[in-house]
XYZ file of C-alpha atoms in Angstrom:
485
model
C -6.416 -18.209 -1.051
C -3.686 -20.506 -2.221
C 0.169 -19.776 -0.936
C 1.051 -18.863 -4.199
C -1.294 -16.402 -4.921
C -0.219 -14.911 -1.135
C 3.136 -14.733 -2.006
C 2.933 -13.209 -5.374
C 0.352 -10.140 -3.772
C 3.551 -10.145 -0.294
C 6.159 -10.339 -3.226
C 4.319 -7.364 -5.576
C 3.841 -4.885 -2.367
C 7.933 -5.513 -1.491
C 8.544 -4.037 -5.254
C 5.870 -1.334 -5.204
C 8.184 -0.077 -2.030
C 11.116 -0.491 -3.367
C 9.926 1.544 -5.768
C 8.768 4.377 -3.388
C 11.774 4.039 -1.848
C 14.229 4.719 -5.078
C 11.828 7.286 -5.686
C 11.866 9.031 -1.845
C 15.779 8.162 -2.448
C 15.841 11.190 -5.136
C 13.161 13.397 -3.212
C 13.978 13.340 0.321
C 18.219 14.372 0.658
C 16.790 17.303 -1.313
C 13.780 18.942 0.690
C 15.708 21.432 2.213
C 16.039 23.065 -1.211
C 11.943 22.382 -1.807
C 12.077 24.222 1.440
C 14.155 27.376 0.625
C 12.839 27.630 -2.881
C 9.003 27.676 -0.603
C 10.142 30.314 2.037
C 11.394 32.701 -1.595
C 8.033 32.601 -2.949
C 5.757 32.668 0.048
C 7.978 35.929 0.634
C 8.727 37.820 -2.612
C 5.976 36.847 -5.255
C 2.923 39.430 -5.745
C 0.960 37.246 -3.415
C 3.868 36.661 -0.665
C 4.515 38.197 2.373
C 6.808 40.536 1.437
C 6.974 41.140 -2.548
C 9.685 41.950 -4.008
C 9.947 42.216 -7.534
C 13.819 41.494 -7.681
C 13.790 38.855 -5.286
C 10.851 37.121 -7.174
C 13.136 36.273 -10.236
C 14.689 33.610 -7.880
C 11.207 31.278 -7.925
C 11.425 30.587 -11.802
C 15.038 29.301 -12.413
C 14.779 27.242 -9.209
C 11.603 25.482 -9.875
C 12.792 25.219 -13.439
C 16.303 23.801 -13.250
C 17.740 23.909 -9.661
C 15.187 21.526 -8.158
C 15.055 19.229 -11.043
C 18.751 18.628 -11.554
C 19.505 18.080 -8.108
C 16.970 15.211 -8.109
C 18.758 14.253 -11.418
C 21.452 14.058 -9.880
C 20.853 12.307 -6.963
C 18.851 9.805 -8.841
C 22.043 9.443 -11.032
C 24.243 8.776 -8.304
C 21.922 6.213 -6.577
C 22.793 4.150 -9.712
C 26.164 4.678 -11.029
C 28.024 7.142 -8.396
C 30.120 10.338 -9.347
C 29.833 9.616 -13.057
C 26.048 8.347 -12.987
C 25.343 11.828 -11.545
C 26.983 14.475 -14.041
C 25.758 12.355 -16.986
C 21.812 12.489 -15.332
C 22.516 16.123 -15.171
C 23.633 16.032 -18.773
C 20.359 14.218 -19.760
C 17.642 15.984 -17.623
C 18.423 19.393 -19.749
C 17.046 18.176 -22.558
C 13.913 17.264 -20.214
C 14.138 20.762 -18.513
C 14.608 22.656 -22.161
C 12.570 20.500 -23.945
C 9.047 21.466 -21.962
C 7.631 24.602 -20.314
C 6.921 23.068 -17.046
C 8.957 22.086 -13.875
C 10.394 18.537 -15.267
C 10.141 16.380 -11.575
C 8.795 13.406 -13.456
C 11.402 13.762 -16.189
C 14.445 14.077 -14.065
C 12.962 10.976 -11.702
C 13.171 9.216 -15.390
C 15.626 10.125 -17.748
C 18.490 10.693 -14.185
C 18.432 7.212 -13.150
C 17.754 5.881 -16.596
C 21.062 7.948 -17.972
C 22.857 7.021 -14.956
C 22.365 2.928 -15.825
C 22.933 3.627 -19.763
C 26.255 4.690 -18.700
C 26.670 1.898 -16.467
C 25.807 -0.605 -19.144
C 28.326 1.357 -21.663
C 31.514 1.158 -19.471
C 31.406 -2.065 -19.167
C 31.865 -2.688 -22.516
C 35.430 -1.711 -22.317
C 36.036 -2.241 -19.211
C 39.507 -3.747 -18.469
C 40.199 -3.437 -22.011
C 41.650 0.319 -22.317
C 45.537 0.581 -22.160
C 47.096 2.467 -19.342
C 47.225 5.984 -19.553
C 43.989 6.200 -21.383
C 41.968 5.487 -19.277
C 40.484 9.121 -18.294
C 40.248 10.273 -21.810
C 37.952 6.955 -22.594
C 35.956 7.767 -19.975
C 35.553 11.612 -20.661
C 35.044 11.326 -23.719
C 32.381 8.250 -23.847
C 30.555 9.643 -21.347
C 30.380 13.369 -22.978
C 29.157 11.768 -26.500
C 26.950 9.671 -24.433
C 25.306 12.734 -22.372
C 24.923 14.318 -25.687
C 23.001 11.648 -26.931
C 21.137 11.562 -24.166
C 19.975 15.119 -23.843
C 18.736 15.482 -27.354
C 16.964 12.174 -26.771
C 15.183 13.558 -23.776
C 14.156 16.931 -25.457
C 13.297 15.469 -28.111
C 11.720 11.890 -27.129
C 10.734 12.283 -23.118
C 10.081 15.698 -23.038
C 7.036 15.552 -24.887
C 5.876 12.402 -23.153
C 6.189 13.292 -19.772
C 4.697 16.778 -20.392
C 1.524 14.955 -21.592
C 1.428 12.113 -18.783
C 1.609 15.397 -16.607
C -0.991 17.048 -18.501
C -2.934 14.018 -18.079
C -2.313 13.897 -14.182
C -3.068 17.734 -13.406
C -6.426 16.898 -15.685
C -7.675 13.954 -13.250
C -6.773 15.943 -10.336
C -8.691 19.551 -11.566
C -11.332 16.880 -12.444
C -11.830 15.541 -8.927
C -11.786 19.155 -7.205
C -14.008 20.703 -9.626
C -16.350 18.184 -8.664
C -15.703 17.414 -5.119
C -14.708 14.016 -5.796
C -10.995 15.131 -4.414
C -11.498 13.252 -0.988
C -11.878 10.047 -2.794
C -8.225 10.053 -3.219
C -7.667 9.276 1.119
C -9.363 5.648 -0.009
C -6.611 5.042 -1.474
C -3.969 7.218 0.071
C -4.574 6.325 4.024
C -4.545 2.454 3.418
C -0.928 3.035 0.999
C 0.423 4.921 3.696
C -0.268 2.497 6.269
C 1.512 -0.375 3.652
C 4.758 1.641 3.312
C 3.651 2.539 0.281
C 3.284 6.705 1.206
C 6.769 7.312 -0.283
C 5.454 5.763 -3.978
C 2.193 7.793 -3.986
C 3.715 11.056 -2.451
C 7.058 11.272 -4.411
C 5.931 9.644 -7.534
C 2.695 11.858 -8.138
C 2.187 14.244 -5.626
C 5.234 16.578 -5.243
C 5.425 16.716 -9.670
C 1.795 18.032 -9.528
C 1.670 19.790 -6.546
C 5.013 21.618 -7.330
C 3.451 22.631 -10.754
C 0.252 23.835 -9.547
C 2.275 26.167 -7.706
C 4.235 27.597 -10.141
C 0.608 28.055 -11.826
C -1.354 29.432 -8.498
C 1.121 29.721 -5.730
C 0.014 26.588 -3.732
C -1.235 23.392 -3.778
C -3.956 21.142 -2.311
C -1.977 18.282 -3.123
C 0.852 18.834 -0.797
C -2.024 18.207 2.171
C -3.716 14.947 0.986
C -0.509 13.082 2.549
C 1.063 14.852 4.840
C -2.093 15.871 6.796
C -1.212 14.426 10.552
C -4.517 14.502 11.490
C -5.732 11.178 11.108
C -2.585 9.987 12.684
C -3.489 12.104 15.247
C -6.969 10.997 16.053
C -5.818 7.084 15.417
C -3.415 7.727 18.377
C -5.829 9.577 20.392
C -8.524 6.773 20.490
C -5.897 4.476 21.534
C -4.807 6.910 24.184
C -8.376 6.875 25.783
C -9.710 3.378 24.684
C -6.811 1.124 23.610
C -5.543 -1.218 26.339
C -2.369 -2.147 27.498
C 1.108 -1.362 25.771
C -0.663 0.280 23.071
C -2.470 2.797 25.356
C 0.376 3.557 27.134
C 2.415 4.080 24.151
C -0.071 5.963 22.317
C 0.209 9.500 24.207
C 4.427 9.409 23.889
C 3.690 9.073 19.899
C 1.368 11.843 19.454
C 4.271 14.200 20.310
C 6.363 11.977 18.060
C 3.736 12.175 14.929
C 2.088 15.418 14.958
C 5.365 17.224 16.292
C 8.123 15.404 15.125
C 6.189 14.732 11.779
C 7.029 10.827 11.733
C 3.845 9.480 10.469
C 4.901 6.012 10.808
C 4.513 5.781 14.184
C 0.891 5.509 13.932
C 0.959 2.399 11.513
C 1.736 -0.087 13.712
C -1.491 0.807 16.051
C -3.628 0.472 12.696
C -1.864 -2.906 11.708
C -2.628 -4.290 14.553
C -6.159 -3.466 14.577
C -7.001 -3.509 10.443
C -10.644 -1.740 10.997
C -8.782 1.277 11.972
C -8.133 1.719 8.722
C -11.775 2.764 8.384
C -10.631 5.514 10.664
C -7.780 6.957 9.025
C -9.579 6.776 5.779
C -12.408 9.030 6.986
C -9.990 11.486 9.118
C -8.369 11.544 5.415
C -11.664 12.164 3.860
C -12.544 15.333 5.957
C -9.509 16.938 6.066
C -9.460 17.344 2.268
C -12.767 17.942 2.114
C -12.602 21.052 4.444
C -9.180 22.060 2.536
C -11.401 21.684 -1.185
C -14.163 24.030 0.502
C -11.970 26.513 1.373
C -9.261 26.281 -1.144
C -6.497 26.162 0.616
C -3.198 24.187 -0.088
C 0.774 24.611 0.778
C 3.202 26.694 -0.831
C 6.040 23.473 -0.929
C 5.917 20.206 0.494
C 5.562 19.506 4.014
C 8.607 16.956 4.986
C 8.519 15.823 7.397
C 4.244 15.549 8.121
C 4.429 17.926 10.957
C 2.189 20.705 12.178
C 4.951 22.763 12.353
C 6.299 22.058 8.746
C 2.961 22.254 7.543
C 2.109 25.986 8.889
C 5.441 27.178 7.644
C 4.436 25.998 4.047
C 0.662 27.702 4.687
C 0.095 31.040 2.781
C -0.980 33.588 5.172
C -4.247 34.119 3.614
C -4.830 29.856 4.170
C -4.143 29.576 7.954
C -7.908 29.150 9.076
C -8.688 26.214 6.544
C -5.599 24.282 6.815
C -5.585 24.513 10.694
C -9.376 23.174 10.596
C -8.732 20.978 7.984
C -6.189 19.724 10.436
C -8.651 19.285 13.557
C -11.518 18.337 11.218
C -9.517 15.295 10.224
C -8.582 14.892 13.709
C -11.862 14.651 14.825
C -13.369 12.502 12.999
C -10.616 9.699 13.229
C -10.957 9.601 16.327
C -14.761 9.027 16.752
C -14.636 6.486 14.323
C -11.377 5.083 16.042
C -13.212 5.260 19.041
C -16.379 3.476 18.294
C -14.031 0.120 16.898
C -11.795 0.432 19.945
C -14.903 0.541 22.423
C -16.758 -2.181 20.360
C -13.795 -4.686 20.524
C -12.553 -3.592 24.417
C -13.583 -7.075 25.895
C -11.937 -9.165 23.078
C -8.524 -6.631 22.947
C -8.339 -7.250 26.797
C -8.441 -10.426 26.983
C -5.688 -10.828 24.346
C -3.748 -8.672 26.783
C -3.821 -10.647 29.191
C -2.896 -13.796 27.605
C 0.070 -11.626 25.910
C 0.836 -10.573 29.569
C 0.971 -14.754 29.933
C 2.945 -15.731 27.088
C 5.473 -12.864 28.387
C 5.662 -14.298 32.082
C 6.151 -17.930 30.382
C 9.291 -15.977 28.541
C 10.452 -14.791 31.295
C 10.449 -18.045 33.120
C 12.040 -20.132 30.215
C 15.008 -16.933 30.201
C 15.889 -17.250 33.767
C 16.400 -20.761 33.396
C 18.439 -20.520 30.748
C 16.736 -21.131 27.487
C 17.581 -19.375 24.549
C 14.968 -17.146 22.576
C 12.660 -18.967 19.711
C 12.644 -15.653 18.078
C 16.606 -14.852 18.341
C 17.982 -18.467 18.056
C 19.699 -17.700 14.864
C 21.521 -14.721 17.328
C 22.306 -17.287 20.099
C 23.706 -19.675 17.183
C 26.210 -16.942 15.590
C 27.595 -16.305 19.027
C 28.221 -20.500 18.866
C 29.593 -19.912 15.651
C 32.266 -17.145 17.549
C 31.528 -14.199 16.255
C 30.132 -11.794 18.743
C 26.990 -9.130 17.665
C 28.603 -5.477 17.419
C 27.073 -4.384 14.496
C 23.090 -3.439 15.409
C 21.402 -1.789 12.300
C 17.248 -0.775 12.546
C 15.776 -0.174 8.833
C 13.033 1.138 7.450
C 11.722 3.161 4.183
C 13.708 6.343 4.796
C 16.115 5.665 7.237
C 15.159 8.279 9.026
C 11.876 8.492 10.907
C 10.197 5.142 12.654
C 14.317 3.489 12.186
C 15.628 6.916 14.444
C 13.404 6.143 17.161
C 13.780 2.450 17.749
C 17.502 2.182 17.412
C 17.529 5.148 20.608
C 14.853 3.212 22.554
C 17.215 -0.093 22.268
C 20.403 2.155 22.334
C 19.102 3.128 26.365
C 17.920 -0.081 26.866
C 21.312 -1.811 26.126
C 23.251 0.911 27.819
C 21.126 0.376 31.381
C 21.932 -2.952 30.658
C 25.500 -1.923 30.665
C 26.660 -3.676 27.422
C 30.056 -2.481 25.743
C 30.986 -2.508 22.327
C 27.379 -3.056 20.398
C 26.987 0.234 17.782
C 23.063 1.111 17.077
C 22.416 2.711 13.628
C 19.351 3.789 11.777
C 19.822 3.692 7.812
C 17.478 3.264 5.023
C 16.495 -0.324 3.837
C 18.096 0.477 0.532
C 21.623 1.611 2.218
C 21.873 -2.074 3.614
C 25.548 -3.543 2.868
C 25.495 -6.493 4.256
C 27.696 -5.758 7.116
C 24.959 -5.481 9.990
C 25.103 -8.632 12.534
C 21.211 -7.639 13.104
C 18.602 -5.750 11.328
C 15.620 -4.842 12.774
C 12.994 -3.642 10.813
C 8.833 -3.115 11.017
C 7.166 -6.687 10.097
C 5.904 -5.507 6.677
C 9.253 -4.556 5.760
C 11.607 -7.473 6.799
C 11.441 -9.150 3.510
C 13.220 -6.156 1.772
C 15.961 -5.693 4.162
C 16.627 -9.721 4.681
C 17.071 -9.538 0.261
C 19.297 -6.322 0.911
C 21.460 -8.131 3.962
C 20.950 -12.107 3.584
C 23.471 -12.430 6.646
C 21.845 -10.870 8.716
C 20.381 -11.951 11.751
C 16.699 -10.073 11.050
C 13.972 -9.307 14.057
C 10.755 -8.372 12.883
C 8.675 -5.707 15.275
C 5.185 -4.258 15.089
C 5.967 -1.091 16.945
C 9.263 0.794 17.041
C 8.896 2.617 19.863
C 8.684 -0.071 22.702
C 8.304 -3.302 21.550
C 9.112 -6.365 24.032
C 11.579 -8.319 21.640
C 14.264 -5.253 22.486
C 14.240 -7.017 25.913
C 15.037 -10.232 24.201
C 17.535 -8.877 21.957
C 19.155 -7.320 25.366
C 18.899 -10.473 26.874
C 20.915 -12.416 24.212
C 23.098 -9.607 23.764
C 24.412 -9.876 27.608
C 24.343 -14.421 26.573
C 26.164 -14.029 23.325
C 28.662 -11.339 23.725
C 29.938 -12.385 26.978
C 30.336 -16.369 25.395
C 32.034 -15.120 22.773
C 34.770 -12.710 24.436
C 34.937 -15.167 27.617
């Protein structure tokens, strides 16, 4: 394979996660409402646990507009701010009036879309408007504008994305009525494992799976990604057959990814070892398998992946299919985790060893002085004067994997007793440029090094205890001391 053909495959998976992440941008600061709107109808509709034919009249109108404008909005304001989010609002009620379904897939369109139209349309005038006019200019063009907009959403995009949804719900009804529905984890388990979970659940699952239950009152859908079984059975097969770091780290992330939800702790453990892919694509497998023979599905989306969030969303009539659905999955990820890890032991431990080497050699070269090979653009910015104080870790979400590496290195440079260094967690997307060092999962340092190209950028495999935190420690207590000396 030729470098250019390499870099064009590296440079098309950066853009397919940008994508999920713009997309998990307009999804994600709204699940709590996805949430409430889930606890009203697994309550008051006929079905619920408590129905309430007063209360039910809640689900409709929230499904309907509520949800959809506030990911309008959102969307809007990722692009253009204040103004990018009242005219996606604007816009997205021609979507919402112009179809008889919940419009996800129109507001994740026409809101950002609306948003940049504006955008573009300002700056025609811009700096060009005499004094005093300047709010009636912008009232004005951006009312006409929204009007514009929403009749060419009812009108144009309605339609559309009512049939591209029709289209979707028909593949999916296809695959579950005939058992073909677990095909989907080939694809699914390896995306997740890529970054690329935040693309396939935001972009298609949640607008299905949200439909299907206005039509039914859950959704299968809602389970084919957040399922943290095969997470958990990766991470159990490491506990009892991995070696080294990762089998000590592997029992501290179960209660991280099956509690905590934060499937991307398990990644890393798969990356490093690509055949457990195999194993998270069969855990996938089962677990909607069991889920298609027993019909179950979730009332609302499950965010974040945990069992917790995941029982809450359960109907009460669902409990014993989702729970073995959950074990099922479990199971069988880690037999066939287990059988890779066993078959490779000799091999992994001898590459643990000579990491264990390679790490004394470090060590040696550190206490005599030498500066880091993988932090020698740190050691040179401290030459340069300017001291590192600014300590961002990025990742997809900004929440998540990002949360719990920038508190393992926050404890580890407070041991160390360090002053003056801030620790942050933020989404690869929210990068300003204003971090002295990023620090971001391998597969996702090319992103944040285009969002902050000054930047000093570390690369990891595993947030939760990887041995370059040592190193960045180390140069912390070399560079910050040289430069305030």
């Amino acid at each position: 394979m030729t470098t250019t053909s390499v870099t064009e495959k590296k440079g098309a998976r950066v853009h397919v996660q940008a994508f999920g992440t713009f997309l998990s941008g307009m999804i994600m600061p709204n699940i709590a409402a996805f949430i409430a709107w889930g606890i009203i109808t697994a309550f008051f509709i006929p079905t619920g646990w408590t129905p309430n034919e007063t209360l039910v009249t809640l689900v409709d109108p929230m499904i309907l507009y509520l949800l959809p404008l506030l990911i309008a909005n959102t969307g809007g304001r990722m692009v253009y701010g204040t103004r990018g989010g009242v005219i996606a609002s604007i816009a997205t009620m021609g979507v919402i009036v112009g179809s008889t379904i919940p419009m996800f897939i129109g507001a994740m369109i026409v809101g950002p879309l609306s948003a940049w139209i504006l955008m573009k349309v300002d700056k025609i005038w811009a700096g060009k408007i005499r004094p005093g006019f300047e709010m009636l200019v912008d009232n004005f063009s951006a009312g006409i504008l929204g009007f514009a907009l929403a009749l060419g959403a009812f009108f144009g995009i309605a339609p559309l994305v009512t049939g591209l949804s029709a289209f979707l719900e028909m593949i999916v009804d296809w695959l579950i009525v005939n058992g073909l529905l677990p095909i989907a984890s080939i694809f699914i388990e390896p995306g997740k494992i890529l970054f690329l979970n935040n693309a396939i659940n935001h972009g298609v699952l949640t607008p299905i799976g949200v439909q299907q239950v206005q039509e039914s009152g859950k959704s299968i859908l809602f389970l084919l990604e957040a399922n943290p079984g095969p997470g958990l059975g990766i991470l159990l097969a490491f506990s009892f057959f991995g070696v080294g770091l990762a089998r000590a780290s592997a029992p501290g992330a179960i209660i991280i990814q099956f509690l905590g939800g934060i499937h991307e702790i398990y990644f890393p453990y798969v990356l490093m070892k690509p055949m457990m892919v195999l194993a998270a694509i069969g855990g996938g497998m089962t677990g909607v398998a069991v889920n298609v023979a027993f019909q179950t599905g979730l009332r609302a989306p499950a965010s974040p992946g945990s069992i917790i969030a995941v029982l809450a969303q359960t109907p009460a009539t669902d409990f014993i299919g989702v729970i073995l659905s959950v074990i099922a999955s479990a199971g069988v990820s880690f037999a066939i985790g287990g059988v890779i890890l066993r078959a490779s032991r000799k091999k992994d431990l001898a590459a643990e060893n000579d990491n264990e080497l390679a790490a004394a050699i470090a060590k040696t070269e550190a206490n005599k002085g030498k500066s880091s090979s993988i932090l020698g653009n740190l050691g040179a910015s401290a030459t340069a004067g300017s001291a590192v104080k600014n300590i961002v870790f990025a990742c997809d979400a900004g929440m998540g994997s990002s949360a719990m590496g920038a508190s393992v290195l926050r404890n580890k440079i407070k041991k160390a007793g360090i002053e003056g260094v801030t620790v942050t967690n933020q989404a690869i997307a929210n990068l300003d440029g204003t971090a002295d060092l990023v620090i971001t999962h391998q597969d996702l340092t090319d992103r944040a090094r285009g969002k902050s190209p000054k930047s000093v950028h570390v690369s990891v495999d595993n947030f939760m205890n990887s041995p370059k935190y040592d190193e960045v420690v180390q140069s912390l207590q070399g560079t910050n001391e040289g430069v305030t000396k």
